[in-house]
Tab-separated table of C-alpha atoms and ligand atoms in Angstrom:
chain	number	residue	atom	x	y	z
A	1	MET	CA	-34.115	-12.900	7.886
A	2	THR	CA	-33.615	-9.031	6.100
A	3	LYS	CA	-30.449	-7.867	7.721
A	4	VAL	CA	-31.088	-3.432	7.073
A	5	LEU	CA	-27.652	-1.403	8.543
A	6	TRP	CA	-28.080	2.559	8.452
A	7	ILE	CA	-24.777	5.232	7.552
A	8	LYS	CA	-26.154	8.407	8.786
A	9	LYS	CA	-25.082	11.577	9.666
A	10	GLY	CA	-21.791	10.928	6.993
A	11	LEU	CA	-20.851	13.491	4.536
A	12	VAL	CA	-21.199	11.120	1.322
A	13	PHE	CA	-18.927	10.737	-1.651
A	14	ILE	CA	-21.720	10.766	-4.760
A	15	ASP	CA	-22.329	12.484	-7.522
A	16	ASP	CA	-18.629	13.175	-7.634
A	17	ARG	CA	-18.780	15.409	-4.764
A	18	PHE	CA	-19.576	15.065	-0.792
A	19	GLN	CA	-23.352	15.329	0.422
A	20	GLU	CA	-25.179	15.260	3.353
A	21	VAL	CA	-26.816	11.406	2.690
A	22	ASP	CA	-28.817	8.796	4.860
A	23	ILE	CA	-27.072	5.687	3.668
A	24	LYS	CA	-29.922	2.576	3.647
A	25	ILE	CA	-27.794	-1.078	3.358
A	26	ILE	CA	-30.111	-4.031	2.931
A	27	ASP	CA	-28.988	-7.718	2.578
A	28	GLY	CA	-25.268	-6.216	2.430
A	29	LYS	CA	-26.313	-3.773	-0.818
A	30	ILE	CA	-26.769	-0.283	-1.080
A	31	ASP	CA	-31.144	0.601	-0.764
A	32	SER	CA	-31.120	3.626	-1.331
A	33	LEU	CA	-30.181	7.024	0.305
A	34	HIS	CA	-31.873	9.850	2.120
A	35	PRO	CA	-31.519	13.564	2.615
A	36	SER	CA	-29.747	13.495	6.564
A	37	VAL	CA	-32.589	15.875	7.277
A	38	ALA	CA	-35.083	13.834	6.362
A	39	VAL	CA	-33.804	10.114	8.327
A	40	PRO	CA	-36.742	8.126	8.942
A	41	LEU	CA	-37.296	6.781	12.413
A	42	GLN	CA	-35.387	3.692	13.972
A	43	GLU	CA	-36.592	0.593	12.017
A	44	LYS	CA	-37.035	-2.214	13.707
A	45	ALA	CA	-34.471	-4.904	13.500
A	46	ALA	CA	-31.837	-2.327	12.000
A	47	THR	CA	-28.615	-1.103	13.011
A	48	THR	CA	-27.316	2.338	12.766
A	49	ILE	CA	-23.628	3.448	11.971
A	50	ASP	CA	-23.050	6.966	13.119
A	51	ALA	CA	-20.934	8.553	10.344
A	52	SER	CA	-21.099	12.703	12.578
A	53	GLY	CA	-17.761	13.872	10.900
A	54	CYS	CA	-16.607	11.263	8.846
A	55	LEU	CA	-16.377	11.603	4.829
A	56	VAL	CA	-17.834	8.684	3.874
A	57	VAL	CA	-16.634	6.912	0.446
A	58	PRO	CA	-16.722	3.927	-1.042
A	59	GLY	CA	-14.391	0.912	-0.774
A	60	PHE	CA	-11.266	1.158	-3.026
A	61	ILE	CA	-10.262	-0.890	-5.894
A	62	ASP	CA	-6.216	-1.785	-5.767
A	63	ALA	CA	-6.253	-2.903	-9.558
A	64	HIS	CA	-2.826	-3.832	-8.634
A	65	VAL	CA	-1.342	-6.448	-5.633
A	66	HIS	CA	0.910	-9.666	-5.508
A	67	PHE	CA	-0.069	-11.295	-2.715
A	68	ASN	CA	2.665	-14.143	-4.254
A	69	ASP	CA	-0.674	-16.648	-3.237
A	70	PRO	CA	0.123	-19.660	-3.293
A	71	GLY	CA	3.462	-20.607	-3.160
A	72	ARG	CA	5.159	-17.539	-1.991
A	73	THR	CA	3.494	-16.747	1.296
A	74	ASP	CA	6.919	-16.046	3.093
A	75	TRP	CA	7.007	-12.790	1.073
A	76	GLU	CA	3.017	-12.408	1.735
A	77	GLY	CA	-0.418	-14.232	1.354
A	78	MET	CA	-4.231	-13.866	0.585
A	79	GLU	CA	-4.901	-13.857	4.615
A	80	THR	CA	-2.503	-11.175	5.745
A	81	GLY	CA	-2.156	-7.994	2.182
A	82	SER	CA	-6.193	-8.600	2.378
A	83	ARG	CA	-6.154	-7.737	5.965
A	84	ALA	CA	-3.661	-4.957	5.369
A	85	ALA	CA	-5.626	-3.850	2.497
A	86	ALA	CA	-9.262	-4.271	5.247
A	87	LYS	CA	-7.248	-1.847	7.500
A	88	GLY	CA	-6.356	0.660	4.326
A	89	GLY	CA	-10.018	1.449	2.844
A	90	THR	CA	-9.147	-1.276	0.493
A	91	THR	CA	-12.218	-3.445	-0.270
A	92	THR	CA	-11.237	-5.184	-3.951
A	93	ILE	CA	-8.324	-6.447	-4.454
A	94	PHE	CA	-7.196	-7.400	-7.874
A	95	ASP	CA	-4.877	-10.755	-8.184
A	96	MET	CA	-1.424	-10.146	-10.488
A	97	PRO	CA	-0.279	-13.914	-12.031
A	98	LEU	CA	2.579	-13.360	-10.423
A	99	ASN	CA	4.403	-13.607	-7.082
A	100	SER	CA	2.343	-16.734	-6.826
A	101	SER	CA	3.487	-19.213	-7.722
A	102	PRO	CA	3.287	-21.134	-10.512
A	103	SER	CA	2.937	-17.913	-12.036
A	104	VAL	CA	-0.464	-17.915	-13.509
A	105	THR	CA	-0.230	-18.754	-17.440
A	106	ASN	CA	-2.723	-21.975	-17.819
A	107	VAL	CA	-5.992	-22.856	-16.964
A	108	THR	CA	-4.718	-25.719	-14.157
A	109	THR	CA	-3.184	-23.080	-12.516
A	110	LEU	CA	-6.121	-20.336	-12.336
A	111	ARG	CA	-8.304	-23.292	-11.073
A	112	GLU	CA	-6.114	-24.209	-8.233
A	113	LYS	CA	-5.984	-20.522	-7.382
A	114	LYS	CA	-8.837	-20.246	-7.458
A	115	GLU	CA	-10.010	-22.872	-5.341
A	116	TYR	CA	-6.939	-22.090	-2.769
A	117	LEU	CA	-7.311	-18.923	-2.128
A	118	SER	CA	-11.775	-19.732	-1.600
A	119	SER	CA	-11.889	-19.524	1.516
A	120	LEU	CA	-8.525	-16.591	2.758
A	121	ALA	CA	-9.735	-13.528	1.763
A	122	SER	CA	-10.868	-10.710	3.854
A	123	VAL	CA	-11.329	-8.210	0.882
A	124	ASP	CA	-13.247	-9.113	-2.509
A	125	TYR	CA	-11.013	-10.122	-4.876
A	126	ALA	CA	-10.699	-10.675	-9.006
A	127	LEU	CA	-8.053	-12.786	-10.449
A	128	TRP	CA	-5.175	-11.563	-13.430
A	129	GLY	CA	-3.861	-13.796	-16.052
A	130	GLY	CA	-0.525	-13.996	-17.840
A	131	ILE	CA	-0.243	-13.832	-20.655
A	132	THR	CA	3.541	-14.945	-21.637
A	133	GLU	CA	6.370	-15.776	-24.276
A	134	THR	CA	5.825	-19.395	-23.697
A	135	ASN	CA	2.066	-18.960	-23.740
A	136	LEU	CA	0.651	-17.233	-25.945
A	137	THR	CA	0.718	-19.125	-28.896
A	138	ASN	CA	-1.880	-21.887	-26.790
A	139	HIS	CA	-5.063	-20.077	-28.125
A	140	SER	CA	-7.410	-22.716	-26.831
A	141	GLU	CA	-6.055	-22.494	-23.172
A	142	LEU	CA	-5.685	-18.882	-22.917
A	143	GLU	CA	-9.585	-18.452	-24.690
A	144	GLU	CA	-11.016	-21.495	-21.145
A	145	MET	CA	-8.879	-18.899	-19.486
A	146	SER	CA	-9.929	-15.452	-19.484
A	147	SER	CA	-13.574	-16.555	-18.435
A	148	GLY	CA	-12.734	-16.966	-15.306
A	149	ILE	CA	-9.749	-13.595	-14.724
A	150	ILE	CA	-10.619	-10.287	-14.602
A	151	ALA	CA	-7.797	-9.141	-16.720
A	152	TRP	CA	-4.379	-9.923	-19.000
A	153	LYS	CA	-1.085	-9.154	-18.316
A	154	ALA	CA	1.907	-9.018	-19.564
A	155	PHE	CA	5.031	-7.604	-19.462
A	156	MET	CA	7.785	-6.382	-22.376
A	157	SER	CA	10.768	-6.879	-20.111
A	158	GLU	CA	12.400	-9.203	-17.828
A	159	SER	CA	10.131	-10.369	-14.733
A	160	GLY	CA	12.327	-11.419	-12.490
A	161	ILE	CA	10.242	-14.684	-12.373
A	162	ALA	CA	11.439	-17.506	-14.269
A	163	ASP	CA	7.666	-19.234	-14.980
A	164	PHE	CA	6.511	-15.935	-16.643
A	165	PRO	CA	9.050	-14.856	-19.676
A	166	PHE	CA	7.940	-11.330	-20.832
A	167	VAL	CA	6.923	-10.687	-24.244
A	168	SER	CA	8.679	-10.079	-27.592
A	169	PRO	CA	7.719	-6.968	-29.402
A	170	GLY	CA	6.638	-9.802	-31.897
A	171	GLY	CA	4.862	-11.493	-29.353
A	172	LEU	CA	3.463	-8.704	-28.213
A	173	GLU	CA	1.317	-9.135	-31.431
A	174	GLN	CA	-0.153	-11.671	-30.497
A	175	ALA	CA	-0.413	-11.315	-27.167
A	176	MET	CA	-2.249	-8.041	-28.782
A	177	GLN	CA	-4.632	-9.850	-30.662
A	178	THR	CA	-5.669	-12.339	-28.193
A	179	ALA	CA	-6.783	-9.937	-25.864
A	180	LYS	CA	-8.781	-8.786	-28.882
A	181	ASP	CA	-10.164	-11.701	-28.853
A	182	HIS	CA	-11.559	-12.065	-25.689
A	183	HIS	CA	-12.507	-8.350	-25.166
A	184	LYS	CA	-10.433	-8.557	-22.915
A	185	ILE	CA	-7.544	-5.639	-21.287
A	186	LEU	CA	-4.138	-6.517	-22.056
A	187	ALA	CA	-2.176	-4.602	-18.817
A	188	LEU	CA	0.940	-4.246	-19.970
A	189	HIS	CA	4.789	-3.606	-17.818
A	190	ALA	CA	6.200	-0.885	-20.119
A	191	GLU	CA	10.331	-0.795	-20.152
A	192	TRP	CA	11.583	-1.984	-23.568
A	193	GLU	CA	13.825	-4.757	-22.477
A	194	GLU	CA	16.454	-4.304	-25.389
A	195	GLU	CA	17.830	-0.765	-23.323
A	196	ILE	CA	16.966	-1.746	-20.479
A	197	ALA	CA	19.417	-5.226	-20.475
A	198	ARG	CA	22.209	-3.066	-22.496
A	199	LEU	CA	22.323	-0.375	-19.934
A	200	THR	CA	22.582	-2.757	-16.787
A	201	VAL	CA	25.911	-4.730	-18.440
A	202	GLN	CA	27.102	-1.025	-18.587
A	203	TYR	CA	26.289	0.059	-15.248
A	204	GLN	CA	25.718	-3.397	-12.451
A	205	THR	CA	29.882	-2.962	-12.281
A	206	ALA	CA	29.032	0.157	-9.989
A	207	LYS	CA	28.261	-1.227	-6.150
A	208	GLY	CA	27.084	0.995	-2.679
A	209	SER	CA	25.727	4.292	-3.065
A	210	GLU	CA	26.987	4.535	-6.335
A	211	GLY	CA	24.957	1.083	-7.594
A	212	ARG	CA	22.042	3.008	-6.444
A	213	GLN	CA	22.805	6.106	-9.114
A	214	ALA	CA	23.443	3.418	-11.812
A	215	PHE	CA	20.732	1.360	-11.092
A	216	LEU	CA	18.220	4.632	-11.849
A	217	ALA	CA	20.166	5.680	-15.329
A	218	SER	CA	20.342	1.214	-15.807
A	219	ARG	CA	15.879	2.156	-16.755
A	220	PRO	CA	15.731	5.405	-17.783
A	221	ILE	CA	11.919	6.594	-18.471
A	222	SER	CA	13.745	6.555	-22.744
A	223	ALA	CA	12.795	3.282	-22.166
A	224	GLU	CA	9.247	3.339	-21.276
A	225	GLU	CA	8.940	6.069	-23.744
A	226	LYS	CA	9.667	2.662	-26.143
A	227	ALA	CA	7.506	0.319	-24.748
A	228	VAL	CA	4.733	2.810	-24.849
A	229	SER	CA	4.707	3.725	-28.332
A	230	HIS	CA	5.133	0.430	-28.957
A	231	GLY	CA	1.818	-0.881	-26.988
A	232	LEU	CA	0.277	2.310	-28.202
A	233	GLU	CA	0.503	1.523	-32.299
A	234	LEU	CA	0.145	-2.456	-31.492
A	235	ALA	CA	-3.330	-1.672	-29.015
A	236	ALA	CA	-4.556	1.076	-32.598
A	237	LYS	CA	-3.405	-1.626	-34.970
A	238	TYR	CA	-5.535	-4.706	-33.257
A	239	GLY	CA	-7.845	-2.387	-31.737
A	240	THR	CA	-7.627	-4.297	-28.303
A	241	ALA	CA	-7.824	-1.951	-24.693
A	242	VAL	CA	-4.543	-1.867	-23.570
A	243	HIS	CA	-3.989	-0.259	-19.692
A	244	PHE	CA	-0.603	0.995	-18.324
A	245	VAL	CA	0.845	0.040	-15.534
A	246	HIS	CA	3.351	1.619	-12.760
A	247	ILE	CA	3.722	4.458	-15.287
A	248	SER	CA	6.502	6.702	-13.526
A	249	SER	CA	6.555	9.649	-15.872
A	250	ALA	CA	4.443	12.943	-16.639
A	251	ARG	CA	6.409	12.776	-20.397
A	252	ILE	CA	4.993	8.752	-21.062
A	253	ILE	CA	1.558	10.328	-19.546
A	254	GLY	CA	1.028	12.303	-22.262
A	255	LEU	CA	1.624	10.423	-24.861
A	256	ILE	CA	-0.957	7.197	-23.430
A	257	ASP	CA	-3.541	10.866	-23.410
A	258	GLN	CA	-2.571	11.756	-26.903
A	259	ALA	CA	-3.079	8.341	-28.156
A	260	LYS	CA	-6.618	8.109	-26.086
A	261	LYS	CA	-7.541	11.366	-27.738
A	262	SER	CA	-7.052	9.664	-31.463
A	263	GLY	CA	-9.389	7.199	-30.186
A	264	VAL	CA	-7.441	4.261	-29.303
A	265	ASN	CA	-8.876	1.994	-25.761
A	266	VAL	CA	-6.423	2.421	-23.560
A	267	THR	CA	-5.598	4.172	-20.193
A	268	VAL	CA	-2.994	4.382	-17.518
A	269	GLU	CA	-2.279	3.563	-13.887
A	270	THR	CA	0.660	5.149	-11.898
A	271	CYS	CA	1.057	3.808	-7.902
A	272	PRO	CA	0.907	6.444	-5.025
A	273	HIS	CA	4.779	5.066	-5.021
A	274	TYR	CA	6.056	7.696	-7.752
A	275	LEU	CA	3.403	10.503	-6.585
A	276	LEU	CA	4.943	11.082	-2.723
A	277	PHE	CA	8.763	9.516	-3.394
A	278	ASP	CA	11.254	10.611	-6.095
A	279	GLU	CA	15.406	9.227	-6.375
A	280	ILE	CA	16.636	11.456	-3.864
A	281	ASP	CA	14.686	9.236	-1.304
A	282	PHE	CA	15.762	6.312	-3.819
A	283	LEU	CA	19.383	7.177	-2.991
A	284	GLU	CA	19.068	7.602	0.638
A	285	LYS	CA	17.369	4.358	1.351
A	286	GLY	CA	18.066	2.071	-1.647
A	287	ALA	CA	16.746	-1.126	-1.706
A	288	LEU	CA	13.645	-0.208	0.550
A	289	LEU	CA	12.552	1.672	-2.399
A	290	LYS	CA	13.473	-0.245	-4.830
A	291	CYS	CA	10.780	-0.951	-7.816
A	292	CYS	CA	10.698	-0.848	-11.596
A	293	PRO	CA	10.736	1.115	-13.055
A	294	PRO	CA	12.505	2.804	-10.266
A	295	LEU	CA	11.608	6.419	-8.578
A	296	ARG	CA	12.355	9.646	-10.854
A	297	PRO	CA	13.637	12.895	-10.004
A	298	ARG	CA	11.447	15.454	-8.076
A	299	SER	CA	10.434	17.130	-10.930
A	300	GLU	CA	8.289	14.079	-12.631
A	301	VAL	CA	6.413	13.262	-9.255
A	302	GLU	CA	5.345	17.068	-9.519
A	303	GLY	CA	4.704	16.496	-13.454
A	304	LEU	CA	2.280	13.718	-12.549
A	305	TRP	CA	0.494	15.489	-9.389
A	306	ASP	CA	-0.274	18.133	-12.797
A	307	CYS	CA	-1.581	15.131	-15.204
A	308	LEU	CA	-3.484	14.028	-12.335
A	309	LYS	CA	-5.111	17.467	-11.682
A	310	ASN	CA	-5.785	17.388	-14.947
A	311	GLY	CA	-7.909	14.104	-15.194
A	312	LEU	CA	-4.829	12.901	-17.055
A	313	ILE	CA	-5.031	9.750	-15.259
A	314	ASP	CA	-7.170	6.885	-14.780
A	315	THR	CA	-5.933	4.689	-11.700
A	316	ILE	CA	-3.962	4.149	-8.807
A	317	GLY	CA	-2.702	0.675	-8.152
A	318	SER	CA	-0.334	-0.198	-5.098
A	319	ASP	CA	0.987	-2.500	-6.948
A	320	HIS	CA	1.652	-4.052	-3.631
A	321	SER	CA	5.092	-6.134	-3.928
A	322	PRO	CA	6.194	-7.898	-1.244
A	323	CYS	CA	9.176	-9.865	0.194
A	324	LEU	CA	11.548	-11.636	2.746
A	325	TYR	CA	12.705	-8.265	4.800
A	326	SER	CA	16.434	-10.093	4.183
A	327	MET	CA	16.340	-9.391	0.364
A	328	LYS	CA	16.161	-6.287	0.648
A	329	LEU	CA	19.362	-6.460	2.254
A	330	THR	CA	21.597	-7.547	-0.340
A	331	PRO	CA	24.666	-6.167	-0.667
A	332	SER	CA	24.330	-5.556	-4.155
A	333	ILE	CA	21.729	-3.247	-5.383
A	334	TRP	CA	21.100	-5.030	-8.138
A	335	GLU	CA	20.758	-8.346	-6.251
A	336	ALA	CA	17.857	-6.890	-4.099
A	337	TRP	CA	14.271	-7.272	-5.003
A	338	GLY	CA	12.087	-4.590	-6.548
A	339	GLY	CA	9.015	-3.684	-4.906
A	340	ILE	CA	6.788	-1.946	-2.578
A	341	GLN	CA	4.840	-2.573	0.450
A	342	GLY	CA	1.787	-0.130	0.507
A	343	VAL	CA	-1.002	-1.576	0.015
A	344	GLN	CA	-2.434	-0.881	3.725
A	345	PHE	CA	-1.508	3.112	3.039
A	346	THR	CA	-1.998	3.861	-0.845
A	347	TRP	CA	-4.783	5.594	0.386
A	348	LEU	CA	-3.564	7.167	3.437
A	349	ALA	CA	-0.700	8.664	1.677
A	350	LEU	CA	-2.765	9.800	-1.777
A	351	ILE	CA	-5.326	11.446	0.412
A	352	ASP	CA	-3.084	13.520	3.511
A	353	GLU	CA	-0.667	13.997	-0.125
A	354	ALA	CA	-3.396	15.103	-1.720
A	355	LEU	CA	-5.065	17.326	1.255
A	356	ARG	CA	-1.580	18.907	1.898
A	357	ARG	CA	-1.299	19.835	-1.757
A	358	ASN	CA	-5.007	21.534	-1.876
A	359	ILE	CA	-6.107	18.789	-3.684
A	360	GLN	CA	-9.988	18.249	-3.868
A	361	LEU	CA	-10.514	14.803	-2.440
A	362	SER	CA	-13.384	14.596	-5.213
A	363	GLU	CA	-10.406	14.847	-8.001
A	364	ILE	CA	-8.738	11.418	-6.481
A	365	VAL	CA	-11.382	9.448	-4.777
A	366	PRO	CA	-12.015	7.961	-7.881
A	367	LEU	CA	-9.169	7.148	-9.267
A	368	GLY	CA	-9.319	3.778	-6.508
A	369	THR	CA	-12.991	3.606	-6.841
A	370	ALA	CA	-15.264	4.621	-9.759
A	371	ARG	CA	-13.040	5.057	-12.802
A	372	VAL	CA	-11.090	0.989	-12.155
A	373	ALA	CA	-15.028	-0.272	-11.699
A	374	ASP	CA	-15.564	1.630	-15.104
A	375	ARG	CA	-12.766	0.033	-16.495
A	376	PHE	CA	-12.590	-3.321	-15.551
A	377	GLY	CA	-15.730	-3.784	-15.945
A	378	ILE	CA	-17.464	-3.893	-12.220
A	379	ALA	CA	-19.502	-0.950	-12.223
A	380	ASP	CA	-22.998	-2.665	-11.967
A	381	ARG	CA	-21.440	-3.996	-7.963
A	382	LYS	CA	-18.378	-1.829	-6.968
A	383	GLY	CA	-16.976	1.497	-6.826
A	384	ARG	CA	-19.667	4.227	-6.429
A	385	LEU	CA	-22.535	4.745	-3.588
A	386	LEU	CA	-25.136	4.052	-5.868
A	387	PRO	CA	-28.244	1.385	-4.764
A	388	GLY	CA	-28.238	-1.592	-6.008
A	389	LEU	CA	-24.306	-1.303	-5.821
A	390	ASP	CA	-22.300	-3.376	-3.154
A	391	ALA	CA	-22.444	-1.779	-0.198
A	392	ASP	CA	-18.522	-1.593	0.118
A	393	VAL	CA	-18.456	2.205	2.198
A	394	VAL	CA	-15.341	3.337	4.349
A	395	LEU	CA	-15.270	6.172	7.705
A	396	ILE	CA	-12.731	8.400	7.431
A	397	ARG	CA	-11.762	10.929	9.582
A	398	LEU	CA	-9.897	13.952	8.782
A	399	ASP	CA	-9.176	15.474	12.322
A	400	GLU	CA	-7.538	11.820	13.532
A	401	THR	CA	-4.293	10.793	12.186
A	402	THR	CA	-2.451	7.407	11.698
A	403	LEU	CA	1.076	7.096	12.617
A	404	ALA	CA	2.203	3.743	10.687
A	405	THR	CA	4.370	2.295	13.094
A	406	LYS	CA	5.352	-1.748	12.958
A	407	GLU	CA	2.591	-3.080	14.814
A	408	SER	CA	0.133	-1.577	13.242
A	409	PHE	CA	1.390	-3.331	9.618
A	410	ALA	CA	-1.147	-6.166	8.764
A	411	PHE	CA	0.793	-7.185	5.781
A	412	ARG	CA	3.063	-10.415	6.644
A	413	ASN	CA	6.955	-8.899	6.529
A	414	GLN	CA	6.922	-5.779	8.978
A	415	TYR	CA	8.402	-3.425	7.029
A	416	SER	CA	7.502	-1.166	4.686
A	417	PRO	CA	8.357	2.973	3.092
A	418	TYR	CA	5.841	4.282	4.838
A	419	GLU	CA	6.972	3.158	8.392
A	420	ASN	CA	7.269	6.097	10.955
A	421	LYS	CA	4.923	8.125	8.447
A	422	GLU	CA	1.754	10.292	9.747
A	423	PHE	CA	-0.759	10.818	8.048
A	424	LEU	CA	-3.737	12.945	8.519
A	425	LEU	CA	-6.398	10.830	8.127
A	426	ARG	CA	-7.770	7.823	10.065
A	427	VAL	CA	-9.765	5.244	8.535
A	428	LYS	CA	-12.635	4.679	10.835
A	429	LYS	CA	-14.584	1.813	9.543
A	430	THR	CA	-14.625	-0.583	6.514
A	431	ILE	CA	-17.250	-1.656	5.728
A	432	LEU	CA	-18.053	-4.762	2.701
A	433	ARG	CA	-21.208	-5.426	1.590
A	434	GLY	CA	-22.738	-4.093	4.949
A	435	ASN	CA	-21.003	-5.881	7.437
A	436	VAL	CA	-18.004	-3.836	8.616
A	437	ILE	CA	-14.629	-5.679	8.538
A	438	PHE	CA	-12.522	-3.220	9.896
A	439	ASP	CA	-13.500	-1.256	13.030
A	440	ASP	CA	-10.277	0.973	14.448
A	441	GLU	CA	-11.709	1.822	17.189
A	442	GLU	CA	-11.703	-2.111	18.512
A	443	ASN	CA	-9.014	-2.452	16.244
A	444	ARG	CA	-10.248	-5.416	15.071
A	445	ILE	CA	-10.311	-7.200	11.393
A	446	ILE	CA	-13.380	-9.724	10.331
A	447	GLU	CA	-11.517	-11.901	8.149
A	448	LYS	CA	-12.187	-14.239	5.608
A	449	TYR	CA	-15.684	-12.442	4.536
A	450	GLY	CA	-14.048	-11.510	0.666
A	451	ARG	CA	-14.985	-13.670	-1.869
A	452	GLU	CA	-14.160	-13.656	-5.543
A	453	LEU	CA	-15.823	-11.361	-7.771
V	1	LIG	ZN1	3.006	-5.047	-10.122
């Protein structure tokens, strides 16, 4: 039987602005949009969600999470990670090829990961594939993998995971060619290994609070700049579509923008932690806010917001990268695991900050919806509230708040730099393909409705 759902009387984000529109959903797809005044009478067999007082936006697409499943499920897992995503308004995630174990760098692992995850996710998902220094000459293997992944990921510096070796500057040429041949995007973790390795040796004798300062000094913006410059040069040379992940500095985003304007097929992601926290926060909180590249001075945070307002940032991903809490409590900052637990709070935190800065939500919402869908080739299903697309919808209230308490965490390990923060909004419902997967009133998550794209 046909399942009809109406979302009525909300302020709906369509064509980059909020409009009073009713959404008719049939069997999980958006069927049609209607001016709220001309709503037809209740149809038989139709369910209605009253969205009065709510902003209604497309479900967020987080193109950058590490759910560590299978292999490191004590760090996270698809079940817990995707529940946290749903609670924060995210309806689609792309899972990185590391830190699940083994890393997704060959056909067998990719196939096994797909089978294993097939019944665990509460949100829709796609998988990244990894290009490393050791698999990059395995052309037939990579070609077979390419049809089952959303895009390629490579590191230009030490990844911290033994079976995911970074690609050398020379190896990156082959990775570029491979990605180009497969018509896939190549996403890069861009820090220049030679510079970081040298500075790490120089600084890592520093311990305690001095260690924190020294850690920052060991991964300067110049190392990002060198890596991005090399990546841009090769992207231009090979005609490869490149996506720089977690860029932390406005100067680097400026470089990328120049290349983009000169015709290079390149996009750039930043993460909420670079937009919300600075190096002073890291010096105070230590490993809880350890990430690579590290947090930057306040001037860079402000610079990133300027980039965002000027349209220079393409996408925002959480880079949700958890670990056991004990791995954050190491005596030395150098040994602590780097990564931020953020998937549940990405859009709560960003929209909250945008509101405080008087930035229109129409400037920020597309960076987690339409822009991601366009870049990764899923705009025929995801990213907008338009007829024919999946009915992935989030209802948000701006007159209610969210306090990020431990009890509210849906991810596996109960710590986060967002703990005790209060956000000036609340996710009321998350809807995936016409199904309410998170309901705030009932504090209920419908599990395992997600499927692979
Ligand atoms: Zn990452």
